[in-house]
Amino acid sequence: MKITAVLLAAGQGTRMKSDFPKVLHPLCGRPMLWHVLEALKSVATEKPVVVVGHGAREVKKYLADSAECVLQEPQLGTGHAAMQAESVLKGKTDYVIVTYADMPLLRGETFQRLFETQRSNAGPFSLLTVTADDPRGFGRIVRKADGTVAAIVEEYVATPEQRAIKELNVGAYCFKAEWLWDALHRIRKNLQKGEYYLTDVVELAVKDNLPVQAVVHNDFIETIGINTRVHLSEAESALRMRINSEHMLNGVSMMDPASTYIEVGAKIGKDTVIMPNTYIDGNTEIGEANVIGPNTIIYDSRIGQRCKVLASVMEGAVLEDDVNIGPFARLRKGAHLKGHVHMGNFGEVKDSTLGEGVKMGHFSYIGNATIGANTNIGAGTITANYYCEKKNPTEIGEDVFIGSDTMLVAPLKIGDGARTGAGAVVTKNVAEDTLVVGMPARAIRKLERKKKG
Ligand code: UD1
Ligand code: CA
């Protein structure tokens, strides 16, 4: 048995007021469209078909070969959009699940329930509805006396009695394929809007005396559709809560889930605590028993176990176990901090490895360097790594003591056990166990002090 999903994504999304296709606006780090396709994977057996129109080039580029795209040009309504799938699907699938790409919170289980209902329905299709006090402009479900669905009435044509109906059309339908293709050709153009409405298939089935089943969904949140940016933010916070709840149920603590921003795809181990105002992107993996935040931003990074990351920014960085950074540390691409490293305030590390137990307490910049185990980097130390458009390397051995405010002019090697004095400007390699000092300040003249008063 073949089940194929058809996603309608050709509309302009005028109400978004955007130059960017509506279905590519992101929610928790992934485009709206991604969320719908992901949910449909749990029921569809075939490659999905996406109907594209407005912004077709960008949408197609995003989808690449994850879906079959068909073009709807011009866009004459949801019925006309669904019709475009016929050319690629006719005779090739048993069931078609049609849904709108602007409904990103619908879950896989919900589509499964819809399909199961249709499988046992003698009629041509089933649809998803929800009962809610706030109609949000959704179509109203009109039922017959026997309880079967009689029609879907769009809000702008509804009578006051119909407007008062609380059962709404969510926008997910499961059709017997062959019936659908035929029905789509029978939909008449809506004269007021000049569009062909997919929702009119209900009346066609009713005319043919065929039963339409409704699956009444009880989770209104899941049925948030996105027409405006206000809806987008509502969907984003609902999705954020869903993601955060999953992490919490897996053993992650959050002091304030409402101000914890974790994108789809991030992995976090148990007993890790995420403090408020923390942002973690989808390519990040965090191990167990860490304390992350408050006020932390992490992109594309790996964190081991028992680390503390306070008010810091990590981009493409790695922390092994028991590392402690911040407040106000910045780890850039290629920063790798081995076990028990301590990095304090106002430090920056880029393309460098800090060995086991390195201490770098305050105000330092380390770039293109490797630092051996247990070395101490004094306050204000700088690797002067950039010269004539070239990044030069610095190699510092183990158990080295770099004095405060040392300038390490790369390329440079400093042997194990060496020391530099405060303010040293080191331009030549330093041998093992050697002390180098810079120029100490000399008295050059006596000053006259102005007497006060
Ligand atoms: C639609 C339903 C309404 C339902 C609501 C739920 C119709 C006529 N109405 O209204 O009953 O309650 O969704 O969200 O179906 N699209 C195309 N081509 C077009 C027009 C639209 O692909 O020519 C796509 C859009 O990109 C969008 C989806 O279809 O993803 C829905 O279109 P939209 O204009 O948002 O419909 P609603 O007014 O929300
Ligand atoms: Ca919509």
Short mmCIF file of C-alpha atoms and ligand atoms in Angstrom, two decimals:
data_model
loop_
_atom_site.label_atom_id
_atom_site.label_comp_id
_atom_site.label_asym_id
_atom_site.label_seq_id
_atom_site.Cartn_x
_atom_site.Cartn_y
_atom_site.Cartn_z
CA MET A 1 0.00 0.00 0.00
CA LYS A 2 1.40 3.35 -1.06
CA ILE A 3 0.78 6.55 0.91
CA THR A 4 2.07 9.84 -0.51
CA ALA A 5 2.09 13.27 1.13
CA VAL A 6 1.30 16.36 -0.93
CA LEU A 7 2.28 19.66 0.65
CA LEU A 8 0.79 22.88 -0.60
CA ALA A 9 3.47 25.57 -0.44
CA ALA A 10 2.83 27.78 -3.48
CA GLY A 11 0.92 30.62 -1.82
CA GLN A 12 2.43 34.06 -1.53
CA GLY A 13 2.03 34.35 2.22
CA THR A 14 1.03 38.00 1.71
CA ARG A 15 0.17 38.40 5.37
CA MET A 16 3.78 37.68 6.37
CA LYS A 17 4.92 40.90 4.62
CA SER A 18 8.19 39.29 3.60
CA ASP A 19 10.48 39.05 0.57
CA PHE A 20 11.28 35.55 1.70
CA PRO A 21 8.99 32.52 0.93
CA LYS A 22 6.69 31.93 3.92
CA VAL A 23 7.44 28.20 4.19
CA LEU A 24 11.18 28.86 4.59
CA HIS A 25 10.79 31.09 7.64
CA PRO A 26 12.54 29.24 10.46
CA LEU A 27 11.05 27.83 13.65
CA CYS A 28 13.53 26.66 16.30
CA GLY A 29 16.29 26.57 13.72
CA ARG A 30 14.59 24.75 10.82
CA PRO A 31 12.30 26.06 8.05
CA MET A 32 8.57 25.66 8.58
CA LEU A 33 8.54 23.25 5.65
CA TRP A 34 11.09 20.96 7.33
CA HIS A 35 8.81 20.45 10.33
CA VAL A 36 5.85 19.42 8.19
CA LEU A 37 7.95 17.04 6.08
CA GLU A 38 9.43 15.51 9.22
CA ALA A 39 5.99 14.81 10.74
CA LEU A 40 4.74 13.30 7.47
CA LYS A 41 7.65 10.85 7.39
CA SER A 42 5.94 8.82 10.09
CA VAL A 43 3.00 7.97 7.83
CA ALA A 44 4.01 8.40 4.17
CA THR A 45 5.66 5.51 2.38
CA GLU A 46 6.69 7.45 -0.75
CA LYS A 47 8.72 10.56 -1.51
CA PRO A 48 6.64 13.66 -0.73
CA VAL A 49 5.36 16.01 -3.42
CA VAL A 50 5.62 19.74 -2.71
CA VAL A 51 3.55 22.19 -4.74
CA VAL A 52 5.67 25.32 -5.24
CA GLY A 53 4.87 28.68 -6.79
CA HIS A 54 5.82 31.90 -5.04
CA GLY A 55 9.53 31.73 -4.27
CA ALA A 56 9.71 28.41 -6.14
CA ARG A 57 13.40 28.76 -6.86
CA GLU A 58 14.40 29.16 -3.19
CA VAL A 59 12.00 26.46 -1.99
CA LYS A 60 13.25 23.99 -4.62
CA LYS A 61 16.85 24.79 -3.76
CA TYR A 62 16.15 24.11 -0.10
CA LEU A 63 14.33 20.83 -0.79
CA ALA A 64 16.96 19.56 -3.27
CA ASP A 65 16.04 15.91 -3.86
CA SER A 66 14.23 15.35 -0.54
CA ALA A 67 10.89 15.95 -2.31
CA GLU A 68 9.41 16.02 -5.78
CA CYS A 69 8.43 19.59 -6.66
CA VAL A 70 5.57 20.53 -8.96
CA LEU A 71 4.96 24.09 -10.05
CA GLN A 72 1.62 25.84 -9.60
CA GLU A 73 1.55 28.85 -11.89
CA PRO A 74 -0.58 30.94 -11.50
CA GLN A 75 -1.76 30.22 -7.95
CA LEU A 76 -5.51 29.71 -8.17
CA GLY A 77 -6.26 28.35 -4.71
CA THR A 78 -5.71 25.24 -2.62
CA GLY A 79 -7.86 22.97 -4.85
CA HIS A 80 -5.93 24.08 -7.92
CA ALA A 81 -2.66 23.54 -6.02
CA ALA A 82 -3.57 19.95 -5.09
CA MET A 83 -4.48 19.31 -8.72
CA GLN A 84 -0.88 19.96 -9.79
CA ALA A 85 0.21 16.77 -8.01
CA GLU A 86 -1.93 14.62 -10.30
CA SER A 87 0.62 14.69 -13.14
CA VAL A 88 3.28 13.02 -11.00
CA LEU A 89 1.08 10.80 -8.80
CA LYS A 90 -1.83 9.50 -10.88
CA GLY A 91 -1.82 5.69 -10.82
CA LYS A 92 1.22 5.63 -8.55
CA THR A 93 -0.24 5.81 -5.05
CA ASP A 94 -3.22 4.44 -3.11
CA TYR A 95 -3.65 7.25 -0.59
CA VAL A 96 -2.79 10.94 -0.74
CA ILE A 97 -2.36 13.00 2.41
CA VAL A 98 -2.78 16.64 1.49
CA THR A 99 -1.71 19.26 3.97
CA TYR A 100 -0.62 22.90 4.04
CA ALA A 101 3.01 23.76 4.52
CA ASP A 102 2.08 26.52 6.97
CA MET A 103 0.96 24.05 9.69
CA PRO A 104 4.35 23.15 11.19
CA LEU A 105 3.24 21.92 14.62
CA LEU A 106 1.16 18.93 13.51
CA ARG A 107 2.73 15.76 14.88
CA GLY A 108 3.47 12.50 13.12
CA GLU A 109 0.99 10.68 15.40
CA THR A 110 -1.77 13.01 14.27
CA PHE A 111 -1.18 12.23 10.59
CA GLN A 112 -1.14 8.54 11.50
CA ARG A 113 -4.51 8.85 13.23
CA LEU A 114 -5.89 10.62 10.18
CA PHE A 115 -4.66 7.82 7.93
CA GLU A 116 -6.01 5.06 10.21
CA THR A 117 -9.42 6.75 10.22
CA GLN A 118 -9.48 6.87 6.43
CA ARG A 119 -8.32 3.26 6.12
CA SER A 120 -11.49 2.14 7.87
CA ASN A 121 -13.72 4.70 6.13
CA ALA A 122 -15.85 3.42 3.25
CA GLY A 123 -15.99 6.99 1.95
CA PRO A 124 -13.42 8.81 -0.17
CA PHE A 125 -11.61 10.84 2.48
CA SER A 126 -11.18 11.91 6.08
CA LEU A 127 -10.07 15.25 7.45
CA LEU A 128 -8.67 16.69 10.65
CA THR A 129 -10.69 19.15 12.72
CA VAL A 130 -10.22 20.90 16.04
CA THR A 131 -12.64 22.50 18.45
CA ALA A 132 -11.58 25.91 19.70
CA ASP A 133 -13.01 29.17 20.98
CA ASP A 134 -10.66 31.28 18.88
CA PRO A 135 -11.39 30.52 15.21
CA ARG A 136 -8.30 32.34 13.84
CA GLY A 137 -9.92 32.67 10.43
CA PHE A 138 -10.13 28.90 9.89
CA GLY A 139 -12.89 27.28 7.82
CA ARG A 140 -15.92 26.12 9.88
CA ILE A 141 -17.06 22.49 9.85
CA VAL A 142 -20.76 22.13 9.14
CA ARG A 143 -22.17 18.75 10.19
CA LYS A 144 -25.29 16.93 9.05
CA ALA A 145 -27.92 15.70 11.49
CA ASP A 146 -26.34 12.21 11.41
CA GLY A 147 -22.99 13.69 12.50
CA THR A 148 -21.11 13.27 9.22
CA VAL A 149 -19.43 16.31 7.69
CA ALA A 150 -21.61 18.34 5.31
CA ALA A 151 -19.36 21.22 4.29
CA ILE A 152 -16.40 23.43 5.13
CA VAL A 153 -17.35 27.09 5.03
CA GLU A 154 -14.59 29.68 4.80
CA GLU A 155 -14.90 32.46 7.35
CA TYR A 156 -15.47 35.31 4.92
CA VAL A 157 -18.55 33.68 3.38
CA ALA A 158 -19.93 32.19 6.61
CA THR A 159 -23.31 33.27 7.95
CA PRO A 160 -23.39 34.51 11.58
CA GLU A 161 -24.67 31.05 12.67
CA GLN A 162 -21.85 29.32 10.80
CA ARG A 163 -19.28 31.73 12.22
CA ALA A 164 -20.37 30.66 15.69
CA ILE A 165 -19.39 27.04 14.94
CA LYS A 166 -16.45 26.01 17.09
CA GLU A 167 -15.26 23.07 15.04
CA LEU A 168 -12.59 24.21 12.59
CA ASN A 169 -10.85 22.82 9.52
CA VAL A 170 -7.21 22.22 10.44
CA GLY A 171 -6.04 21.63 6.87
CA ALA A 172 -4.97 17.97 6.73
CA TYR A 173 -6.84 15.45 4.59
CA CYS A 174 -6.33 11.80 3.68
CA PHE A 175 -7.85 10.83 0.32
CA LYS A 176 -8.30 7.69 -1.71
CA ALA A 177 -6.09 8.77 -4.59
CA GLU A 178 -8.26 7.95 -7.58
CA TRP A 179 -11.32 9.68 -6.09
CA LEU A 180 -9.25 12.80 -5.39
CA TRP A 181 -7.98 13.33 -8.95
CA ASP A 182 -11.48 13.06 -10.32
CA ALA A 183 -12.98 15.33 -7.63
CA LEU A 184 -10.39 18.07 -8.12
CA HIS A 185 -11.54 18.48 -11.71
CA ARG A 186 -15.11 18.90 -10.51
CA ILE A 187 -14.39 21.80 -8.13
CA ARG A 188 -15.96 25.00 -9.38
CA LYS A 189 -14.23 28.32 -9.29
CA ASN A 190 -15.23 30.42 -6.29
CA LEU A 191 -16.64 33.52 -7.94
CA GLN A 192 -15.84 35.98 -5.18
CA LYS A 193 -12.12 35.15 -4.97
CA GLY A 194 -11.58 33.54 -8.36
CA GLU A 195 -9.99 30.52 -6.65
CA TYR A 196 -10.57 26.77 -6.54
CA TYR A 197 -10.97 25.69 -2.91
CA LEU A 198 -9.78 22.26 -1.85
CA THR A 199 -12.36 22.41 0.91
CA ASP A 200 -15.14 22.15 -1.71
CA VAL A 201 -14.38 18.43 -2.12
CA VAL A 202 -16.54 17.89 0.98
CA GLU A 203 -19.66 19.02 -0.83
CA LEU A 204 -18.77 16.86 -3.84
CA ALA A 205 -18.59 13.76 -1.64
CA VAL A 206 -21.83 14.70 0.05
CA LYS A 207 -23.53 15.10 -3.35
CA ASP A 208 -22.37 11.59 -4.28
CA ASN A 209 -23.71 10.31 -0.97
CA LEU A 210 -20.29 9.26 0.23
CA PRO A 211 -19.38 9.65 3.92
CA VAL A 212 -16.61 12.07 4.96
CA GLN A 213 -15.05 11.28 8.32
CA ALA A 214 -13.59 13.85 10.66
CA VAL A 215 -10.84 13.18 13.18
CA VAL A 216 -11.46 15.67 15.98
CA HIS A 217 -8.16 16.71 17.44
CA ASN A 218 -7.99 17.91 21.03
CA ASP A 219 -4.71 19.83 20.95
CA PHE A 220 -5.32 23.30 19.61
CA ILE A 221 -1.64 24.24 19.92
CA GLU A 222 -0.72 21.60 17.36
CA THR A 223 -3.06 23.17 14.87
CA ILE A 224 -1.55 26.66 14.93
CA GLY A 225 -1.35 27.72 11.30
CA ILE A 226 0.99 30.48 10.27
CA ASN A 227 -0.43 33.36 8.28
CA THR A 228 1.28 36.29 10.05
CA ARG A 229 4.48 36.87 12.01
CA VAL A 230 2.41 36.95 15.18
CA HIS A 231 1.37 33.36 14.45
CA LEU A 232 5.02 32.57 13.68
CA SER A 233 6.11 33.71 17.13
CA GLU A 234 3.25 31.80 18.77
CA ALA A 235 4.28 28.66 16.91
CA GLU A 236 7.91 29.24 17.82
CA SER A 237 7.18 29.44 21.53
CA ALA A 238 4.89 26.40 21.40
CA LEU A 239 7.57 24.43 19.58
CA ARG A 240 10.24 25.64 21.99
CA MET A 241 8.16 24.36 24.90
CA ARG A 242 7.78 21.02 23.13
CA ILE A 243 11.55 20.72 22.57
CA ASN A 244 12.34 21.83 26.12
CA SER A 245 9.83 19.39 27.63
CA GLU A 246 11.46 16.54 25.73
CA HIS A 247 14.87 17.47 27.11
CA MET A 248 13.48 17.80 30.63
CA LEU A 249 11.78 14.42 30.39
CA ASN A 250 15.16 13.03 29.33
CA GLY A 251 16.81 14.34 32.50
CA VAL A 252 17.92 17.87 31.63
CA SER A 253 17.04 20.61 34.15
CA MET A 254 15.94 24.08 33.09
CA MET A 255 15.46 26.87 35.57
CA ASP A 256 13.26 28.81 33.16
CA PRO A 257 12.18 26.94 30.01
CA ALA A 258 10.51 30.09 28.66
CA SER A 259 13.89 31.79 28.32
CA THR A 260 15.80 28.70 27.18
CA TYR A 261 16.20 28.53 23.40
CA ILE A 262 17.19 25.12 22.10
CA GLU A 263 16.98 24.39 18.40
CA VAL A 264 15.77 21.15 16.86
CA GLY A 265 18.62 18.62 16.74
CA ALA A 266 20.67 19.70 19.78
CA LYS A 267 21.69 16.80 22.05
CA ILE A 268 21.96 17.27 25.80
CA GLY A 269 22.90 14.63 28.39
CA LYS A 270 21.18 13.98 31.69
CA ASP A 271 21.82 16.03 34.83
CA THR A 272 22.94 18.95 32.74
CA VAL A 273 21.37 22.19 33.95
CA ILE A 274 20.51 24.90 31.45
CA MET A 275 20.20 28.32 33.07
CA PRO A 276 18.02 31.16 31.70
CA ASN A 277 18.78 33.19 28.59
CA THR A 278 20.72 30.45 26.94
CA TYR A 279 20.68 29.72 23.23
CA ILE A 280 21.85 26.36 21.87
CA ASP A 281 21.81 25.64 18.15
CA GLY A 282 20.88 22.38 16.45
CA ASN A 283 24.43 21.21 15.69
CA THR A 284 25.53 21.19 19.30
CA GLU A 285 26.14 18.17 21.51
CA ILE A 286 26.36 18.57 25.26
CA GLY A 287 27.21 15.70 27.62
CA GLU A 288 26.10 15.00 31.18
CA ALA A 289 26.17 17.00 34.43
CA ASN A 290 27.17 20.35 32.93
CA VAL A 291 25.95 23.76 34.00
CA ILE A 292 25.31 25.93 30.95
CA GLY A 293 24.45 29.63 31.31
CA PRO A 294 22.90 31.89 32.28
CA ASN A 295 23.39 34.19 29.29
CA THR A 296 25.23 31.78 27.04
CA ILE A 297 25.20 31.26 23.26
CA ILE A 298 26.44 27.99 21.80
CA TYR A 299 26.71 27.18 18.08
CA ASP A 300 28.06 24.07 16.46
CA SER A 301 30.03 22.92 19.51
CA ARG A 302 30.78 19.85 21.62
CA ILE A 303 30.85 19.83 25.40
CA GLY A 304 31.92 16.83 27.51
CA GLN A 305 30.87 16.24 31.12
CA ARG A 306 30.85 18.31 34.31
CA CYS A 307 31.75 21.56 32.54
CA LYS A 308 30.64 25.04 33.59
CA VAL A 309 29.94 27.61 30.89
CA LEU A 310 28.91 30.94 32.38
CA ALA A 311 27.79 33.91 30.29
CA SER A 312 29.96 32.91 27.34
CA VAL A 313 29.86 32.45 23.58
CA MET A 314 31.04 29.28 21.83
CA GLU A 315 31.11 28.89 18.04
CA GLY A 316 32.54 25.69 16.58
CA ALA A 317 34.43 24.88 19.78
CA VAL A 318 35.13 21.75 21.85
CA LEU A 319 35.28 21.43 25.63
CA GLU A 320 36.45 18.10 27.06
CA ASP A 321 35.46 17.11 30.63
CA ASP A 322 35.58 19.32 33.76
CA VAL A 323 36.29 22.53 31.86
CA ASN A 324 35.24 25.81 33.41
CA ILE A 325 34.82 28.94 31.29
CA GLY A 326 33.52 32.46 31.79
CA PRO A 327 32.04 34.79 32.57
CA PHE A 328 32.55 36.47 29.19
CA ALA A 329 34.73 33.90 27.46
CA ARG A 330 34.62 33.69 23.68
CA LEU A 331 35.58 30.44 22.01
CA ARG A 332 35.75 30.68 18.24
CA LYS A 333 36.07 28.07 15.52
CA GLY A 334 38.70 25.44 16.22
CA ALA A 335 39.06 26.20 19.92
CA HIS A 336 39.67 22.91 21.76
CA LEU A 337 39.95 22.96 25.53
CA LYS A 338 41.12 19.69 27.07
CA GLY A 339 40.11 18.38 30.50
CA HIS A 340 40.21 20.66 33.56
CA VAL A 341 41.04 23.80 31.62
CA HIS A 342 40.02 27.00 33.36
CA MET A 343 39.39 30.06 31.22
CA GLY A 344 38.20 33.16 33.02
CA ASN A 345 36.78 36.49 31.96
CA PHE A 346 37.41 38.32 28.68
CA GLY A 347 39.46 35.65 26.96
CA GLU A 348 39.29 34.68 23.31
CA VAL A 349 40.56 31.42 21.83
CA LYS A 350 40.55 30.60 18.12
CA ASP A 351 42.04 27.64 16.21
CA SER A 352 44.00 26.56 19.26
CA THR A 353 44.31 23.62 21.62
CA LEU A 354 44.70 24.23 25.33
CA GLY A 355 46.19 21.14 27.01
CA GLU A 356 44.92 19.39 30.13
CA GLY A 357 44.72 21.72 33.14
CA VAL A 358 45.76 24.94 31.38
CA LYS A 359 44.83 28.08 33.34
CA MET A 360 44.03 31.26 31.47
CA GLY A 361 42.35 33.53 33.96
CA HIS A 362 41.92 36.96 32.45
CA PHE A 363 42.00 39.10 29.30
CA SER A 364 43.93 36.95 26.82
CA TYR A 365 43.88 36.22 23.10
CA ILE A 366 45.17 32.85 21.97
CA GLY A 367 45.06 32.19 18.21
CA ASN A 368 46.69 29.45 16.09
CA ALA A 369 48.43 28.02 19.13
CA THR A 370 48.95 24.75 20.96
CA ILE A 371 49.51 24.92 24.66
CA GLY A 372 50.87 21.99 26.68
CA ALA A 373 49.37 20.59 29.88
CA ASN A 374 49.36 22.61 33.11
CA THR A 375 50.67 25.78 31.54
CA ASN A 376 49.60 29.09 33.03
CA ILE A 377 48.70 31.96 30.72
CA GLY A 378 49.02 35.23 32.65
CA ALA A 379 46.52 38.06 32.44
CA GLY A 380 46.61 40.03 29.22
CA THR A 381 48.73 37.57 27.25
CA ILE A 382 48.42 37.92 23.48
CA THR A 383 49.56 35.74 20.62
CA ALA A 384 50.53 38.19 17.88
CA ASN A 385 49.69 35.60 15.23
CA TYR A 386 48.75 37.77 12.30
CA TYR A 387 51.43 39.22 10.08
CA CYS A 388 51.30 40.14 6.39
CA GLU A 389 47.97 38.34 5.83
CA LYS A 390 49.39 35.16 7.33
CA LYS A 391 48.41 33.40 10.53
CA ASN A 392 51.56 32.21 12.26
CA PRO A 393 51.62 29.39 14.82
CA THR A 394 52.66 29.52 18.45
CA GLU A 395 53.71 26.37 20.29
CA ILE A 396 53.93 26.48 24.04
CA GLY A 397 55.13 23.43 25.98
CA GLU A 398 53.98 21.92 29.28
CA ASP A 399 54.30 23.52 32.72
CA VAL A 400 55.16 26.87 31.17
CA PHE A 401 54.45 30.09 33.06
CA ILE A 402 53.61 32.98 30.76
CA GLY A 403 53.82 36.18 32.80
CA SER A 404 51.15 38.86 32.68
CA ASP A 405 50.90 40.89 29.50
CA THR A 406 53.36 38.83 27.50
CA MET A 407 53.38 39.45 23.73
CA LEU A 408 54.06 36.17 21.95
CA VAL A 409 55.14 37.21 18.46
CA ALA A 410 54.53 34.22 16.16
CA PRO A 411 55.89 32.05 14.68
CA LEU A 412 57.24 31.04 18.03
CA LYS A 413 58.12 28.01 20.17
CA ILE A 414 58.40 28.02 23.94
CA GLY A 415 59.92 24.92 25.54
CA ASP A 416 58.55 22.94 28.51
CA GLY A 417 59.06 24.54 31.91
CA ALA A 418 60.02 27.96 30.50
CA ARG A 419 58.92 31.29 32.05
CA THR A 420 58.37 34.78 30.71
CA GLY A 421 58.47 37.92 32.82
CA ALA A 422 55.57 40.36 32.98
CA GLY A 423 55.33 42.49 29.85
CA ALA A 424 57.87 40.43 27.91
CA VAL A 425 57.83 40.81 24.14
CA VAL A 426 58.96 37.40 22.95
CA THR A 427 60.15 37.34 19.35
CA LYS A 428 62.55 34.38 19.43
CA ASN A 429 62.08 30.76 20.45
CA VAL A 430 62.63 30.04 24.15
CA ALA A 431 64.45 26.86 25.20
CA GLU A 432 63.16 24.50 27.91
CA ASP A 433 63.36 25.62 31.53
CA THR A 434 64.57 29.11 30.54
CA LEU A 435 63.43 32.44 31.95
CA VAL A 436 63.07 35.35 29.53
CA VAL A 437 62.23 38.90 30.57
CA GLY A 438 61.27 41.98 28.60
CA MET A 439 62.51 45.51 29.14
CA PRO A 440 61.82 46.65 32.70
CA ALA A 441 60.62 50.23 33.07
CA ARG A 442 63.50 52.70 33.80
CA ALA A 443 63.27 56.00 35.62
CA ILE A 444 63.94 58.73 33.03
CA ARG A 445 63.41 61.99 34.93
CA LYS A 446 62.13 63.55 38.11
CA LEU A 447 58.62 65.11 37.89
CA GLU A 448 57.41 68.33 39.51
CA ARG A 449 54.22 67.67 41.44
CA LYS A 450 51.69 70.52 41.49
CA LYS A 451 50.71 71.42 45.03
CA LYS A 452 46.96 71.46 45.63
CA GLY A 453 45.22 74.67 46.88
C1 UD1 B 1 -6.97 27.20 4.57
C2 UD1 B 1 -8.32 26.46 4.41
C3 UD1 B 1 -9.15 26.66 5.67
C4 UD1 B 1 -8.38 26.12 6.86
C5 UD1 B 1 -7.00 26.79 6.96
C6 UD1 B 1 -6.20 26.08 8.03
C7 UD1 B 1 -8.92 26.50 2.03
C8 UD1 B 1 -9.77 27.16 0.99
N1 UD1 B 1 -9.04 27.00 3.26
O1 UD1 B 1 -7.21 28.59 4.66
O2 UD1 B 1 -10.39 25.97 5.56
O3 UD1 B 1 -9.11 26.33 8.04
O4 UD1 B 1 -6.29 26.69 5.71
O5 UD1 B 1 -4.89 26.48 8.03
O6 UD1 B 1 -8.21 25.55 1.72
N2 UD1 B 1 -1.54 27.47 -1.36
C9 UD1 B 1 -1.05 27.05 -2.57
N3 UD1 B 1 -1.58 27.55 -3.73
C10 UD1 B 1 -2.61 28.44 -3.72
C11 UD1 B 1 -3.12 28.87 -2.48
C12 UD1 B 1 -2.56 28.36 -1.31
O7 UD1 B 1 -0.12 26.23 -2.62
O8 UD1 B 1 -3.04 28.84 -4.82
C13 UD1 B 1 -0.94 26.95 -0.11
C14 UD1 B 1 -0.32 28.04 0.73
O9 UD1 B 1 1.05 28.20 0.40
C15 UD1 B 1 -0.52 27.54 2.14
C16 UD1 B 1 -1.74 26.62 2.04
O10 UD1 B 1 -1.94 26.36 0.67
O11 UD1 B 1 0.58 26.78 2.59
C17 UD1 B 1 -2.98 27.25 2.66
O12 UD1 B 1 -3.27 28.49 2.02
P1 UD1 B 1 -3.77 29.74 2.86
O13 UD1 B 1 -3.99 30.85 1.91
O14 UD1 B 1 -2.88 29.97 4.01
O15 UD1 B 1 -5.19 29.21 3.36
P2 UD1 B 1 -6.03 29.68 4.61
O16 UD1 B 1 -6.65 30.98 4.31
O17 UD1 B 1 -5.18 29.60 5.83
CA CA B 2 -2.94 29.26 6.21
#
